[in-house]
Coordinates of C-alpha atoms in Angstrom, one line a residue:
X274 CA -54.6 56.3 -115.5
X275 CA -53.5 52.9 -114.2
X276 CA -54.1 53.2 -110.0
X277 CA -52.6 50.2 -109.5
X278 CA -49.3 51.9 -110.0
X279 CA -49.8 54.1 -107.2
X280 CA -46.7 53.7 -104.8
X281 CA -49.0 53.5 -101.3
X282 CA -46.8 54.3 -98.8
X283 CA -47.6 57.7 -100.9
X284 CA -51.0 57.3 -99.0
X285 CA -51.6 55.7 -96.2
X286 CA -55.7 56.0 -95.8
X287 CA -58.0 53.1 -96.7
X288 CA -59.4 53.9 -100.0
X289 CA -62.6 52.4 -100.8
X290 CA -65.7 52.9 -103.5
X291 CA -68.5 51.2 -103.2
X292 CA -71.2 50.2 -106.2
X293 CA -75.2 49.1 -106.0
X294 CA -78.5 49.6 -105.0
X295 CA -81.8 50.0 -105.7
X296 CA -83.8 47.1 -103.2
X297 CA -82.8 47.1 -98.9
X298 CA -81.5 43.1 -100.4
X299 CA -78.4 45.8 -102.0
X300 CA -78.1 48.3 -99.7
X301 CA -78.5 46.3 -95.9
X302 CA -75.3 44.3 -97.4
X303 CA -73.6 47.2 -98.9
X304 CA -74.0 49.3 -96.1
X305 CA -73.3 46.3 -93.6
X306 CA -69.6 46.1 -95.8
X307 CA -68.7 49.5 -94.9
X308 CA -69.7 49.4 -91.5
X309 CA -67.5 46.3 -90.6
X310 CA -65.1 48.9 -92.7
X311 CA -64.9 51.8 -91.3
X312 CA -64.6 49.3 -87.1
X313 CA -61.5 47.4 -88.1
X314 CA -59.5 50.9 -90.1
X315 CA -61.2 53.9 -88.8
X316 CA -60.3 56.6 -90.7
X317 CA -61.1 55.0 -94.4
X318 CA -62.9 57.1 -96.6
X319 CA -65.4 55.2 -98.1
X320 CA -67.7 56.7 -101.0
X321 CA -71.0 54.9 -102.4
X322 CA -71.5 55.3 -106.1
X323 CA -75.6 54.2 -106.6
X324 CA -77.8 55.4 -109.4
X325 CA -80.5 58.8 -109.6
X326 CA -84.2 58.2 -107.7
X327 CA -83.7 55.1 -106.0
X328 CA -83.8 54.5 -102.5
X329 CA -80.1 53.9 -102.1
X330 CA -79.7 57.7 -102.3
X331 CA -81.3 59.0 -98.9
X332 CA -80.8 55.0 -97.3
X333 CA -76.9 55.5 -97.3
X334 CA -76.3 59.8 -96.5
X335 CA -78.8 58.0 -93.3
X336 CA -76.3 55.5 -92.8
X337 CA -73.4 57.7 -92.3
X338 CA -71.5 58.1 -95.3
X339 CA -71.6 59.9 -99.1
X340 CA -73.4 59.3 -102.4
X341 CA -72.9 60.0 -106.1
X342 CA -75.7 59.4 -108.3
X343 CA -75.4 57.5 -112.1
X344 CA -77.9 57.8 -114.8
X345 CA -78.0 55.0 -115.3
X346 CA -81.4 52.9 -115.5
X347 CA -82.8 49.2 -116.6
X348 CA -84.0 48.4 -119.2
X349 CA -87.6 49.0 -119.3
X350 CA -90.3 46.3 -120.2
X351 CA -93.5 47.7 -120.4
X352 CA -93.0 50.4 -121.7
X353 CA -90.2 50.8 -124.5
X354 CA -90.6 54.4 -125.5
X355 CA -89.0 54.7 -122.4
X356 CA -86.1 52.8 -123.4
X357 CA -85.0 56.0 -126.1
X358 CA -82.5 57.2 -124.1
X359 CA -81.0 54.5 -123.0
X360 CA -77.4 54.7 -124.3
X361 CA -77.0 58.1 -123.7
X362 CA -78.0 57.1 -118.9
X363 CA -75.6 54.7 -119.5
X364 CA -73.1 57.0 -121.7
X365 CA -72.7 59.4 -119.2
X366 CA -73.0 57.2 -116.7
X367 CA -69.9 55.6 -117.8
X368 CA -67.9 60.0 -118.1
X369 CA -69.4 60.5 -114.6
X370 CA -68.4 57.5 -112.6
X371 CA -64.9 57.3 -114.6
X372 CA -64.7 61.4 -113.2
X373 CA -66.0 60.1 -109.7
X374 CA -62.8 57.8 -109.3
X375 CA -60.3 59.4 -110.6
X376 CA -60.9 62.6 -109.0
X377 CA -61.7 60.4 -105.0
X378 CA -58.1 57.7 -106.4
X379 CA -59.6 54.3 -104.4
X380 CA -57.8 51.5 -103.8
X381 CA -60.8 49.4 -104.6
X382 CA -63.7 48.8 -105.3
X383 CA -66.9 47.0 -104.1
X384 CA -70.0 45.6 -106.7
X385 CA -72.9 44.2 -104.8
X386 CA -75.8 44.1 -107.4
X387 CA -78.2 47.1 -108.5
X388 CA -77.9 49.4 -111.9
X389 CA -74.9 51.8 -110.7
X390 CA -72.3 48.8 -109.8
X391 CA -72.1 47.7 -113.5
X392 CA -70.7 50.7 -114.7
X393 CA -68.8 51.9 -111.4
X394 CA -66.6 48.4 -111.2
X395 CA -66.1 48.3 -115.2
X396 CA -64.2 51.5 -115.1
X397 CA -62.7 50.1 -112.0
X398 CA -61.6 47.1 -113.6
X399 CA -61.2 49.2 -116.9
X400 CA -58.4 52.0 -115.0
X401 CA -56.7 49.3 -113.0
X402 CA -58.3 48.8 -109.5
X403 CA -59.0 45.1 -108.0
X404 CA -62.7 44.4 -107.5
X405 CA -63.9 42.6 -105.5
X406 CA -68.2 41.6 -105.7
X407 CA -71.6 40.3 -103.5
X408 CA -73.2 38.5 -104.6
X409 CA -76.4 37.5 -103.2
X410 CA -79.0 34.6 -104.3
X411 CA -77.8 31.3 -104.9
X412 CA -78.5 32.6 -109.2
X413 CA -76.0 35.3 -109.5
X414 CA -77.8 38.5 -111.5
X415 CA -76.2 39.9 -115.3
X416 CA -74.6 42.6 -112.9
X417 CA -72.8 40.6 -111.6
X418 CA -72.5 37.9 -113.4
X419 CA -70.5 39.9 -116.9
X420 CA -68.5 42.1 -113.8
X421 CA -67.8 38.4 -112.2
X422 CA -64.3 38.1 -115.4
X423 CA -63.2 41.6 -114.5
X424 CA -63.6 40.5 -110.1
X425 CA -60.3 39.4 -108.2
X426 CA -62.5 38.1 -105.9
X427 CA -66.9 37.1 -106.0
X428 CA -67.8 36.7 -102.3
X429 CA -70.5 34.5 -102.3
X430 CA -74.3 33.1 -99.6
X431 CA -74.2 29.7 -101.0
X432 CA -73.2 26.6 -102.6
X433 CA -72.3 25.2 -106.1
X434 CA -71.4 28.9 -107.5
X435 CA -68.9 27.5 -109.7
X436 CA -72.0 27.7 -112.5
X437 CA -72.1 31.8 -113.0
X438 CA -68.7 33.1 -111.6
X439 CA -64.2 31.4 -112.1
X440 CA -63.5 29.0 -109.4
X441 CA -60.9 30.6 -108.4
X442 CA -62.7 33.9 -107.1
X443 CA -64.6 32.4 -105.2
X444 CA -65.2 32.6 -101.6
X445 CA -68.2 31.5 -98.8
X446 CA -68.5 33.7 -97.2
X447 CA -72.9 34.5 -96.7
X448 CA -74.3 38.0 -96.9
X449 CA -74.0 40.8 -94.6
X450 CA -77.0 41.0 -92.4
X451 CA -78.6 44.0 -90.3
X452 CA -76.3 43.9 -86.9
X453 CA -79.5 45.4 -85.5
X454 CA -80.8 42.4 -86.3
X455 CA -78.5 40.3 -84.1
X456 CA -78.0 42.9 -80.9
X457 CA -82.1 42.1 -79.9
X458 CA -81.3 41.9 -76.6
X459 CA -84.9 42.1 -75.2
X460 CA -87.3 38.5 -74.8
X461 CA -89.3 36.7 -76.0
X462 CA -92.6 37.4 -74.0
X463 CA -91.6 41.5 -73.7
X464 CA -91.5 41.3 -78.0
X465 CA -94.6 39.7 -77.4
X466 CA -95.9 42.2 -75.5
X467 CA -94.6 45.9 -77.4
X468 CA -96.9 44.6 -79.9
X469 CA -99.7 44.0 -78.2
X470 CA -100.2 40.7 -78.0
X471 CA -100.8 37.6 -75.5
X472 CA -97.3 36.6 -74.0
X473 CA -99.0 33.2 -74.1
X474 CA -100.2 32.2 -77.0
X475 CA -97.9 31.7 -80.7
X476 CA -97.1 34.2 -83.1
X477 CA -97.4 34.3 -86.4
X478 CA -95.6 37.0 -88.6
X479 CA -96.0 37.6 -92.3
X480 CA -94.3 40.4 -94.1
X481 CA -94.2 41.4 -97.9
X482 CA -91.2 44.3 -97.5
X483 CA -91.4 47.9 -97.4
X484 CA -94.1 48.5 -99.9
X485 CA -95.8 44.5 -99.3
X486 CA -96.5 41.8 -101.3
X487 CA -99.6 40.9 -102.7
X488 CA -100.2 37.9 -102.4
X489 CA -99.4 37.6 -99.0
X490 CA -102.0 40.2 -97.9
X491 CA -105.1 38.9 -100.1
X492 CA -103.8 35.4 -98.4
X493 CA -104.5 36.4 -95.2
X494 CA -107.7 39.2 -97.3
X495 CA -109.7 35.4 -98.2
X496 CA -109.6 33.4 -95.0
X497 CA -110.2 36.2 -92.2
X498 CA -112.2 34.1 -91.1
X499 CA -109.3 31.3 -90.8
X500 CA -106.9 33.8 -87.8
X501 CA -110.3 34.7 -86.1
X502 CA -111.0 31.4 -85.2
X503 CA -107.4 30.0 -84.7
X504 CA -106.0 30.0 -81.3
X505 CA -102.4 31.7 -82.6
X506 CA -102.4 35.2 -83.6
X507 CA -101.1 36.9 -86.3
X508 CA -98.3 40.0 -86.6
X509 CA -99.3 41.8 -90.3
X510 CA -96.9 44.0 -92.5
X511 CA -99.5 45.3 -94.8
X512 CA -96.6 47.9 -96.7
X513 CA -97.4 51.2 -97.2
X514 CA -98.5 51.3 -100.4
X515 CA -101.5 48.2 -99.8
X516 CA -102.0 49.4 -95.8
X517 CA -105.1 51.9 -97.2
X518 CA -107.4 50.0 -99.3
X519 CA -106.6 47.5 -96.3
X520 CA -108.4 48.8 -93.8
X521 CA -110.5 49.7 -95.6
X522 CA -111.3 46.1 -96.9
X523 CA -110.7 45.9 -92.8
X524 CA -114.0 48.2 -92.3
X525 CA -116.5 46.1 -94.2
X526 CA -115.4 42.6 -93.3
X527 CA -114.4 43.5 -89.2
X528 CA -110.6 43.0 -88.5
X529 CA -110.1 39.6 -86.0
X530 CA -109.1 40.4 -82.4
X531 CA -105.9 38.1 -83.0
X532 CA -104.9 40.1 -85.6
X533 CA -102.1 43.6 -85.3
X534 CA -102.7 45.3 -88.7
X535 CA -99.0 47.1 -88.9
X536 CA -98.6 48.9 -92.7
X537 CA -95.0 48.6 -91.1
X538 CA -92.9 46.9 -89.1
X539 CA -89.7 49.5 -87.2
X540 CA -88.1 47.3 -85.0
X541 CA -88.1 43.9 -87.0
X542 CA -84.9 42.4 -84.1
X543 CA -88.1 42.3 -81.8
X544 CA -91.0 41.1 -84.6
X545 CA -88.7 38.7 -84.6
X546 CA -88.1 37.2 -81.7
X547 CA -91.6 37.6 -81.0
X548 CA -92.2 35.1 -83.6
X549 CA -92.9 31.7 -84.3
X550 CA -93.4 31.2 -87.0
X551 CA -92.8 34.0 -90.6
X552 CA -94.3 33.8 -93.2
X553 CA -91.9 36.5 -96.0
X554 CA -90.8 36.3 -99.0
X555 CA -87.9 35.3 -99.7
X556 CA -85.2 37.4 -100.8
X557 CA -81.3 36.8 -100.1
X558 CA -81.5 39.2 -97.1
X559 CA -84.1 37.9 -95.5
X560 CA -83.4 34.5 -95.5
X561 CA -79.5 35.1 -94.6
X562 CA -81.2 36.5 -91.3
X563 CA -83.1 33.9 -90.9
X564 CA -80.4 31.0 -90.6
X565 CA -78.6 33.3 -88.0
X566 CA -81.1 33.3 -85.8
X567 CA -83.2 30.1 -86.7
X568 CA -86.2 31.1 -87.6
X569 CA -89.3 28.9 -88.7
X570 CA -90.4 30.4 -92.4
X571 CA -93.5 29.7 -94.7
X572 CA -90.4 31.1 -97.6
X573 CA -93.7 32.0 -100.3
X574 CA -91.2 33.7 -103.4
X575 CA -91.8 36.3 -104.9
X576 CA -92.7 35.4 -109.3
X577 CA -91.7 39.0 -110.2
X578 CA -87.6 39.3 -110.0
X579 CA -84.8 39.1 -112.6
X580 CA -83.9 35.2 -113.1
X581 CA -87.2 33.7 -110.7
X582 CA -84.4 34.0 -108.7
X583 CA -86.1 34.0 -105.1
X584 CA -88.2 30.7 -105.8
X585 CA -83.9 29.3 -106.4
X586 CA -83.4 31.0 -102.7
X587 CA -86.0 29.1 -101.2
X588 CA -85.0 25.1 -103.0
X589 CA -82.2 26.0 -101.3
X590 CA -83.6 25.3 -97.8
X591 CA -86.2 23.4 -99.2
X592 CA -83.3 21.0 -99.9
X593 CA -82.5 20.8 -97.4
X594 CA -85.9 20.5 -94.5
X595 CA -84.6 24.5 -93.3
X596 CA -87.9 25.8 -94.4
X597 CA -91.8 25.8 -96.0
X598 CA -92.6 27.1 -99.4
X599 CA -95.6 28.4 -101.0
X600 CA -95.8 28.8 -104.7
X601 CA -97.0 32.3 -105.3
X602 CA -100.1 31.1 -107.4
X603 CA -101.2 28.3 -103.8
X604 CA -100.5 30.5 -101.7
X605 CA -104.2 32.7 -101.3
X606 CA -105.5 29.3 -101.0
X607 CA -103.1 27.6 -99.1
X608 CA -100.3 29.5 -96.3
X609 CA -102.9 30.9 -94.1
X610 CA -103.7 27.4 -92.8
X611 CA -100.1 26.0 -93.2
X612 CA -99.2 29.0 -91.8
X613 CA -101.8 27.7 -88.4
X614 CA -101.1 24.1 -88.9
X615 CA -97.1 24.8 -88.8
X616 CA -97.1 26.7 -85.0
X617 CA -99.0 24.8 -83.7
X618 CA -96.7 21.7 -84.3
X619 CA -94.1 22.6 -81.8
X620 CA -91.7 19.5 -83.4
X621 CA -92.0 20.5 -86.5
X622 CA -91.1 24.3 -85.2
X623 CA -88.1 22.4 -83.4
X624 CA -86.9 21.0 -86.8
X625 CA -86.9 23.9 -89.0
X626 CA -85.1 25.8 -86.4
X627 CA -82.3 23.2 -86.0
X628 CA -82.2 22.9 -89.0
X629 CA -81.8 26.6 -90.8
X630 CA -79.4 27.9 -87.8
X631 CA -77.2 25.0 -89.5
X632 CA -76.8 27.4 -92.7
X633 CA -76.0 30.1 -90.9
X634 CA -72.7 32.4 -92.0
X635 CA -71.5 34.2 -89.1
X636 CA -69.6 37.6 -89.9
X637 CA -70.5 37.6 -93.6
X638 CA -69.2 42.0 -93.4
X639 CA -66.2 40.9 -91.1
X640 CA -64.5 38.5 -93.2
X641 CA -66.0 41.0 -96.6
X642 CA -63.8 43.2 -95.1
X643 CA -60.6 41.8 -94.4
X644 CA -61.0 40.5 -98.9
X645 CA -61.3 43.9 -99.2
X646 CA -58.7 45.3 -97.5
X647 CA -56.8 43.0 -98.7
X648 CA -56.9 43.5 -102.4
X649 CA -56.4 47.1 -101.7
X650 CA -52.8 46.6 -100.2
X651 CA -52.3 43.6 -102.3

């Protein structure tokens, strides 16, 4: 059945499928796009399609949207025997998503990357439904590269993406970010106090994502003496995965008084407001947030991502003097001293703030939502 032939006058309700996930970097943009569509069209029907067992199956319902799960998964390079069932899971996912589309009757499909987005958008395109993909990284992922040939519109966050996609379908929109970060009204001093710290001192925030980043954690643990002797104060999000081990090591080595340790930060808006400098991985969503709030940042790209796209994300900023960069392998030796030196240099902080702010692309979710609606109503 070719849904593009359906008479849209028969149904005034906007119907959108959004697919993707696996990481917060895919889920935050997907939910932001859905929220932007709902803000413009409150009666819109939005259905998410994700991968069973992945975090979208919890995060999307928590955001107020229905989601259907597919048994799709990626190729397991660590344990090849686990790939025996992969062809069956792909076949089953393809059949399931075609049934979901026939029942939901979307006017447009949106893909944000991740396992589920490929079978969903491929099926939608094959059934005549216009598709939009949103590529967060400066180096396109395999899923989106394959889908680019079928997509009617490709929304990107970086220049030179015609390397991966048809140039005439590309629209530079930036990456949607968590709206709560932009709506934070707390003052810098109050944000610092909320963390139990001194507003008179500069604050360095070290984050590695919700699960943590081993290299950033090791960079702190190996240089607790530098922390203790510094005039700075530090907020260290260890991640839940590493929390118990780090707390045990700190008991043995002693925790400096100017170091606040937490496994998870629930209010990142306040944490960013308190920080004079952030140390972070180089995920696309995080970088977009740093650009929008003008945050001076030292990026430590994860080496454990497909096609080393985090390094490419980081270098897109470094080339414009909008961020500093430390290789993962060199971070334990160099990172903490560089952070302390940079945070002490007011002129350097001001320059990084000004330069990263120039790269901000505001209203990304709203712009993408408009493109979704245009495709639906074509």
